[in-house]
Structures are given as C-alpha cells and as structure tokens.
Short mmCIF file of C-alpha atoms in Angstrom, two decimals:
data_model
loop_
_atom_site.label_atom_id
_atom_site.label_comp_id
_atom_site.label_asym_id
_atom_site.label_seq_id
_atom_site.Cartn_x
_atom_site.Cartn_y
_atom_site.Cartn_z
CA UNK K 1 14.86 189.37 4.06
CA UNK K 2 15.30 187.33 7.23
CA UNK K 3 13.37 184.12 7.68
CA UNK K 4 10.59 184.34 10.26
CA UNK K 5 9.45 181.57 12.55
CA UNK K 6 6.19 180.20 11.20
CA UNK K 7 3.02 179.68 13.20
CA UNK K 8 2.33 175.94 13.42
CA UNK K 9 -0.75 176.11 15.62
CA UNK K 10 -2.82 178.40 17.83
CA UNK K 11 -4.90 176.78 20.55
CA UNK K 12 -6.86 177.53 23.69
CA UNK K 13 -6.56 175.73 27.00
CA UNK K 14 -9.21 173.51 28.53
CA UNK K 15 -10.90 173.91 31.91
CA UNK K 16 -9.52 171.37 34.39
CA UNK K 17 -9.39 170.57 38.07
CA UNK K 18 -6.35 169.34 39.98
CA UNK K 19 -5.15 168.86 43.53
CA UNK K 20 -8.08 168.99 45.94
CA UNK K 21 -10.34 170.67 43.40
CA UNK K 22 -8.35 173.71 42.25
CA UNK K 23 -9.91 175.09 39.07
CA UNK K 24 -7.42 175.89 36.36
CA UNK K 25 -6.86 176.26 32.62
CA UNK K 26 -4.76 173.40 31.18
CA UNK K 27 -2.91 174.89 28.23
CA UNK K 28 -0.54 171.96 27.57
CA UNK K 29 -1.10 168.44 28.87
CA UNK K 30 -2.48 165.06 27.96
CA UNK K 31 -2.30 163.39 24.55
CA UNK K 32 0.24 164.69 22.07
CA UNK K 33 2.67 166.27 24.53
CA UNK K 34 5.55 165.10 22.32
CA UNK K 35 4.72 168.07 20.08
CA UNK K 36 5.87 170.41 22.86
CA UNK K 37 9.04 168.50 23.87
CA UNK K 38 10.76 169.30 26.28
CA UNK K 39 7.65 170.81 27.89
CA UNK K 40 5.07 168.46 29.36
CA UNK K 41 2.36 170.64 30.87
CA UNK K 42 1.38 174.27 31.29
CA UNK K 43 -1.41 175.20 33.70
CA UNK K 44 -2.81 178.66 34.36
CA UNK K 45 -4.71 179.38 37.54
CA UNK K 46 -6.56 182.66 37.95
CA UNK K 47 -9.46 183.35 40.29
CA UNK K 48 -10.55 185.77 42.97
CA UNK K 49 -13.11 183.22 44.22
CA UNK K 50 -11.50 181.31 47.12
CA UNK K 51 -13.75 178.33 46.44
CA UNK K 52 -11.76 177.83 43.23
CA UNK K 53 -8.38 177.49 44.95
CA UNK K 54 -8.56 177.34 48.76
CA UNK K 55 -8.23 173.52 48.98
CA UNK K 56 -4.89 173.73 47.18
CA UNK K 57 -2.65 170.81 46.32
CA UNK K 58 -2.20 168.49 49.34
CA UNK K 59 0.89 166.19 49.49
CA UNK K 60 1.53 164.39 46.20
CA UNK K 61 4.57 162.81 44.49
CA UNK K 62 6.58 163.61 41.36
CA UNK K 63 9.38 161.85 39.51
CA UNK K 64 11.29 162.45 36.30
CA UNK K 65 10.89 166.17 35.54
CA UNK K 66 11.01 169.74 36.88
CA UNK K 67 8.18 172.07 37.86
CA UNK K 68 8.39 175.84 37.47
CA UNK K 69 5.71 177.84 39.26
CA UNK K 70 5.46 181.56 38.47
CA UNK K 71 3.13 183.61 40.61
CA UNK K 72 1.57 186.80 39.24
CA UNK K 73 -0.67 187.46 42.26
CA UNK K 74 -1.29 185.82 45.62
CA UNK K 75 0.70 183.51 47.90
CA UNK K 76 1.38 179.76 47.85
CA UNK K 77 3.10 177.76 50.62
CA UNK K 78 5.41 174.91 49.60
CA UNK K 79 6.44 172.04 51.89
CA UNK K 80 8.11 168.76 50.93
CA UNK K 81 9.36 165.53 52.48
CA UNK K 82 12.97 166.74 52.20
CA UNK K 83 12.24 169.50 54.71
CA UNK K 84 12.03 172.39 52.26
CA UNK K 85 9.52 175.10 53.18
CA UNK K 86 8.93 178.19 51.09
CA UNK K 87 6.38 180.93 50.52
CA UNK K 88 5.85 181.81 46.87
CA UNK K 89 4.58 185.41 46.61
CA UNK K 90 3.52 187.75 43.79
CA UNK K 91 6.18 187.97 41.09
CA UNK K 92 8.21 185.06 42.47
CA UNK K 93 9.25 181.71 41.02
CA UNK K 94 9.56 178.26 42.54
CA UNK K 95 11.84 175.88 40.62
CA UNK K 96 11.59 172.29 41.79
CA UNK K 97 13.57 169.38 40.36
CA UNK K 98 11.68 166.20 41.17
CA UNK K 99 14.29 163.87 39.60
CA UNK K 100 14.14 160.51 41.44
CA UNK K 101 11.35 161.68 43.66
CA UNK K 102 9.82 164.40 45.77
CA UNK K 103 6.57 164.54 47.73
CA UNK K 104 5.30 168.05 48.28
CA UNK K 105 2.25 170.19 48.93
CA UNK K 106 1.32 173.58 47.49
CA UNK K 107 -1.30 175.36 49.56
CA UNK K 108 -2.67 178.89 49.05
CA UNK K 109 -1.76 181.05 52.03
CA UNK K 110 -4.72 183.38 51.69
CA UNK K 111 -8.45 183.08 52.14
CA UNK K 112 -9.54 185.89 49.83
CA UNK K 113 -8.26 187.92 46.91
CA UNK K 114 -6.81 187.08 43.52
CA UNK K 115 -4.64 184.01 43.09
CA UNK K 116 -2.99 183.97 39.67
CA UNK K 117 -0.04 182.21 38.14
CA UNK K 118 1.34 179.40 36.03
CA UNK K 119 2.95 176.02 36.49
CA UNK K 120 5.15 174.62 33.73
CA UNK K 121 6.51 171.06 33.65
CA UNK K 122 9.94 170.67 32.05
CA UNK K 123 11.18 167.20 31.17
CA UNK K 124 14.51 165.86 32.38
CA UNK K 125 16.87 163.88 30.14
CA UNK K 126 16.98 160.15 30.81
CA UNK K 127 20.34 160.34 32.60
CA UNK K 128 18.97 162.85 35.12
CA UNK K 129 15.56 161.34 35.85
CA UNK K 130 16.86 159.41 38.88
CA UNK K 131 19.24 162.12 40.02
CA UNK K 132 19.05 164.10 43.24
CA UNK K 133 15.89 166.18 43.76
CA UNK K 134 16.19 169.90 44.42
CA UNK K 135 14.19 173.00 45.28
CA UNK K 136 14.73 176.74 44.90
CA UNK K 137 12.61 179.80 45.71
CA UNK K 138 13.37 182.95 43.72
CA UNK K 139 11.64 186.08 45.09
CA UNK K 140 10.45 188.73 42.65
CA UNK K 141 13.24 191.13 43.63
CA UNK K 142 15.87 188.54 42.69
CA UNK K 143 14.53 187.85 39.21
CA UNK K 144 16.61 189.58 36.50
CA UNK K 145 14.67 192.02 34.34
CA UNK K 146 15.39 194.53 31.61
CA UNK K 147 13.41 197.23 29.81
CA UNK K 148 14.06 197.80 26.12
CA UNK K 149 14.20 201.18 24.37
CA UNK K 150 10.63 200.52 23.19
CA UNK K 151 9.48 200.10 26.80
CA UNK K 152 9.09 196.31 26.72
CA UNK K 153 9.85 194.79 30.12
CA UNK K 154 11.34 191.29 30.13
CA UNK K 155 11.42 189.24 33.33
CA UNK K 156 14.16 186.70 32.60
CA UNK K 157 13.27 183.60 34.59
CA UNK K 158 15.51 181.16 32.70
CA UNK K 159 17.98 181.23 29.84
CA UNK K 160 19.36 184.38 28.29
CA UNK K 161 17.45 187.37 26.92
CA UNK K 162 18.99 189.09 23.89
CA UNK K 163 17.18 191.49 21.54
CA UNK K 164 20.31 192.62 19.72
CA UNK K 165 20.77 195.62 22.02
CA UNK K 166 20.16 194.37 25.57
CA UNK K 167 21.38 191.12 27.07
CA UNK K 168 20.44 189.61 30.41
CA UNK K 169 21.15 186.21 31.92
CA UNK K 170 18.21 184.56 33.62
CA UNK K 171 17.91 183.25 37.16
CA UNK K 172 18.19 179.60 36.07
CA UNK K 173 20.12 177.68 33.41
CA UNK K 174 19.83 174.03 32.40
CA UNK K 175 22.43 172.32 30.15
CA UNK K 176 20.32 169.74 28.29
CA UNK K 177 16.98 171.43 27.62
CA UNK K 178 18.41 174.99 27.61
CA UNK K 179 15.06 176.53 28.64
CA UNK K 180 14.34 180.16 27.78
CA UNK K 181 11.49 181.45 29.93
CA UNK K 182 10.58 185.14 29.75
CA UNK K 183 7.60 187.15 30.92
CA UNK K 184 7.30 189.91 28.32
CA UNK K 185 5.14 192.97 29.08
CA UNK K 186 4.58 194.94 25.87
CA UNK K 187 3.08 198.46 26.16
CA UNK K 188 0.64 199.56 23.47
CA UNK K 189 2.45 200.25 20.19
CA UNK K 190 5.66 198.47 21.18
CA UNK K 191 7.62 195.63 19.62
CA UNK K 192 10.52 193.35 20.50
CA UNK K 193 12.51 190.65 18.69
CA UNK K 194 14.07 188.25 21.20
CA UNK K 195 16.87 186.15 19.74
CA UNK K 196 16.37 182.43 20.32
CA UNK K 197 18.61 179.45 19.51
CA UNK K 198 17.93 177.65 16.24
CA UNK K 199 16.35 174.27 16.81
CA UNK K 200 14.52 175.34 19.97
CA UNK K 201 10.84 174.56 20.34
CA UNK K 202 9.14 177.94 20.84
CA UNK K 203 5.76 178.61 22.47
CA UNK K 204 4.00 181.88 23.26
CA UNK K 205 1.16 182.15 25.74
CA UNK K 206 -0.72 185.45 25.67
CA UNK K 207 -2.12 185.97 29.16
CA UNK K 208 -3.21 189.60 28.76
CA UNK K 209 -4.10 191.89 25.86
CA UNK K 210 -3.37 191.08 22.22
CA UNK K 211 -0.19 190.11 20.41
CA UNK K 212 0.64 190.64 16.75
CA UNK K 213 2.92 188.19 14.92
CA UNK K 214 4.20 189.89 11.74
CA UNK K 215 4.52 187.88 8.56
CA UNK K 216 2.91 187.89 5.13
CA UNK K 217 -0.18 189.01 7.01
CA UNK K 218 -0.26 190.02 10.65
CA UNK K 219 -1.69 187.40 12.97
CA UNK K 220 -3.44 188.77 16.04
CA UNK K 221 -3.41 186.43 19.03
CA UNK K 222 -5.90 187.17 21.80
CA UNK K 223 -5.44 186.48 25.51
CA UNK K 224 -5.87 182.85 26.48
CA UNK K 225 -4.19 181.48 23.35
CA UNK K 226 -1.03 179.40 22.99
CA UNK K 227 1.05 179.73 19.80
CA UNK K 228 3.43 177.00 18.70
CA UNK K 229 6.11 178.17 16.27
CA UNK K 230 8.64 176.59 13.93
CA UNK K 231 12.12 175.82 15.23
CA UNK K 232 14.02 178.25 12.97
CA UNK K 233 13.93 181.96 12.18
CA UNK K 234 13.46 185.34 13.80
CA UNK K 235 10.55 186.16 16.09
CA UNK K 236 9.38 189.79 15.90
CA UNK K 237 6.59 190.44 18.39
CA UNK K 238 4.37 193.52 18.51
CA UNK K 239 1.27 194.71 20.30
CA UNK K 240 -1.09 197.47 19.18
CA UNK K 241 -3.02 197.54 22.46
CA UNK K 242 -0.53 196.10 24.95
CA UNK K 243 0.09 192.49 25.99
CA UNK K 244 1.48 190.16 28.63
CA UNK K 245 3.19 187.14 27.07
CA UNK K 246 5.00 184.10 28.41
CA UNK K 247 7.74 183.12 25.99
CA UNK K 248 8.70 179.48 26.51
CA UNK K 249 11.50 177.90 24.47
CA UNK K 250 13.66 174.84 24.91
CA UNK K 251 15.81 172.25 23.18
CA UNK K 252 13.82 169.07 22.46
CA UNK K 253 15.16 165.92 24.12
CA UNK K 254 13.77 163.63 21.41
CA UNK K 255 13.41 160.81 23.93
CA UNK K 256 10.42 158.56 24.61
CA UNK K 257 7.86 160.14 26.96
CA UNK K 258 5.80 157.83 29.14
CA UNK K 259 3.59 159.62 31.66
CA UNK K 260 1.36 158.28 34.38
CA UNK K 261 -0.08 161.15 36.41
CA UNK K 262 2.77 162.78 38.37
CA UNK K 263 5.46 160.43 37.00
CA UNK K 264 7.20 161.03 33.65
CA UNK K 265 9.77 158.48 32.54
CA UNK K 266 11.04 156.86 29.32
CA UNK K 267 9.40 153.45 29.57
CA UNK K 268 6.39 151.68 31.08
CA UNK K 269 8.74 149.60 33.23
CA UNK K 270 10.18 152.77 34.79
CA UNK K 271 6.65 154.02 35.52
CA UNK K 272 5.79 150.72 37.21
CA UNK K 273 8.95 151.03 39.30
CA UNK K 274 7.97 154.57 40.31
CA UNK K 275 4.56 153.32 41.43
CA UNK K 276 6.18 150.53 43.47
CA UNK K 277 8.67 152.94 45.02
CA UNK K 278 5.91 155.34 46.02
CA UNK K 279 3.81 152.49 47.45
CA UNK K 280 6.78 151.19 49.42
CA UNK K 281 7.81 154.62 50.71
CA UNK K 282 11.15 154.70 48.86
CA UNK K 283 10.35 157.14 46.07
CA UNK K 284 13.35 159.33 46.89
#
C-alpha cells in the first residue's frame, strides 16, 4: 500500500485589514511562517460590500520575494514605479517579482459587486533577493487547464500538473522553489490524485465546499480551512459534495527569514538597508 501524505495541521485564517483598510482573511502570515517555507503569506479577500475593498492598496514597496495574485471575481488595477500597468480580471493571475524593489498600487476597478481572490507571497532565494524586479499579467484565457476523466478541472497556474493520466505544464516555472499552484474544482463525488515532488511543502486551502482526505479515517475539511501536509507520499483528494481547492506546494529554501512588513530578507542588516533604500528613494 502506498504511503499517504499525513495531515500535520488544519487551521483557519484570521480577520485582518491591509492597504487602506481592505478587509481580508489572513490564512498564512505573522509568527511561525518558517513552517510554510517557501511561502510567506496567503490572504483571501471576498466581499460584495464595496466599503470592504474600495480603498484598495495605494502605493507601497516590496523587496525580497514574489507576489502571486489570483482573481476569482472582480477587477484590480496594477501600477508600479517601473511603468507597468495591468488590469487583473476574473480568472486571471498577476505574478510580480519584487526582488531588489518595486513600488506598486493595487486598486479595485469597480464600485459595486463581488471582489474575490487570493494573494500568495513566495520567498526568493538569497541570491535572487536583489535581482531585477519583474511583472507579468496572465489573463484567464491564457492559463493552462485540464479536466480529468472524473470531471475535476485543474487550473495550472504554476508548476506541472500530473495525475498519472493527464499532464499539463503551468503558466509559470521557478527553478529554486519549484512552486506548484493549482486551482482544483472537484464536482460532487469526484476524486483526483495529483503527483507532487517528494520533499515539497504541501498546503491545501479549501475555499468552497468540503474536501475529504482519505487515510485510516477520512478527514473532512470545510471551506475556510488550510491543511498542511507532510513532505512525502501520495495525495488522494475527494469530495462528496463538491469543492474548490487551492493546492500550493513548493521546495523549502531552508534559509533564514527576516521580515519587516513588505520587506523579506535573510538578516536584520538587510532589512535595515531596505528601509534606508526606501527612505532615500533608491529601493530599486
């Protein structure tokens, strides 16, 4: 019998506010982020009340990591000091590499209706933290996707999807952290077993419905819960009632993590340098 990945923890996010008062659910972030290496933060925003999101995220800096924003509903306008301008719409992804520095804004381009999505922070290895910044918009129609024989749809944002029958390369690849980022939509009564590299940190965030994790006894994970799994073994996923799941996996960097707000480096001295650079207008 094949070894299964074990459930290490199941947790809920915490209500938070960021930017100019945007209400969100902070799923990963704060103390203990080393447990999720190479991932630093995961925020979920979901509201049809414009008061919760209309003020957006005015210009602010980043250094030392990448941000991946995945929009399920609504529109968000990106502008940065490098001259990049983009409109993130439903189903699309924005992949931004802050590296040595980027100052950007993310402002909702709507005054009513549902705004829903996620932002994930992915650490950069020490040798890339002061590299060149970059930005890419990936519209929904350009994101690779496959549908399994069981009817499970996989939107392959990053990495490589493989369930033993279907294979699909994602829109983005990274050599050091090797992120695997899939949006899995499981119909009621379906199952899927994505193959993931041994040694990868694996997280599941159930954003809709219920997910079953088979094992000695089935574990049912309700919407709004994050599951952290062991780094080895197979990962059979099933849903009796249907589910939407973000699968997030990556190779740990095993480097020191020192964070101060929007800066993530390897030492306190590097953080102090980032603060000086931002103050002096030479962040990038």
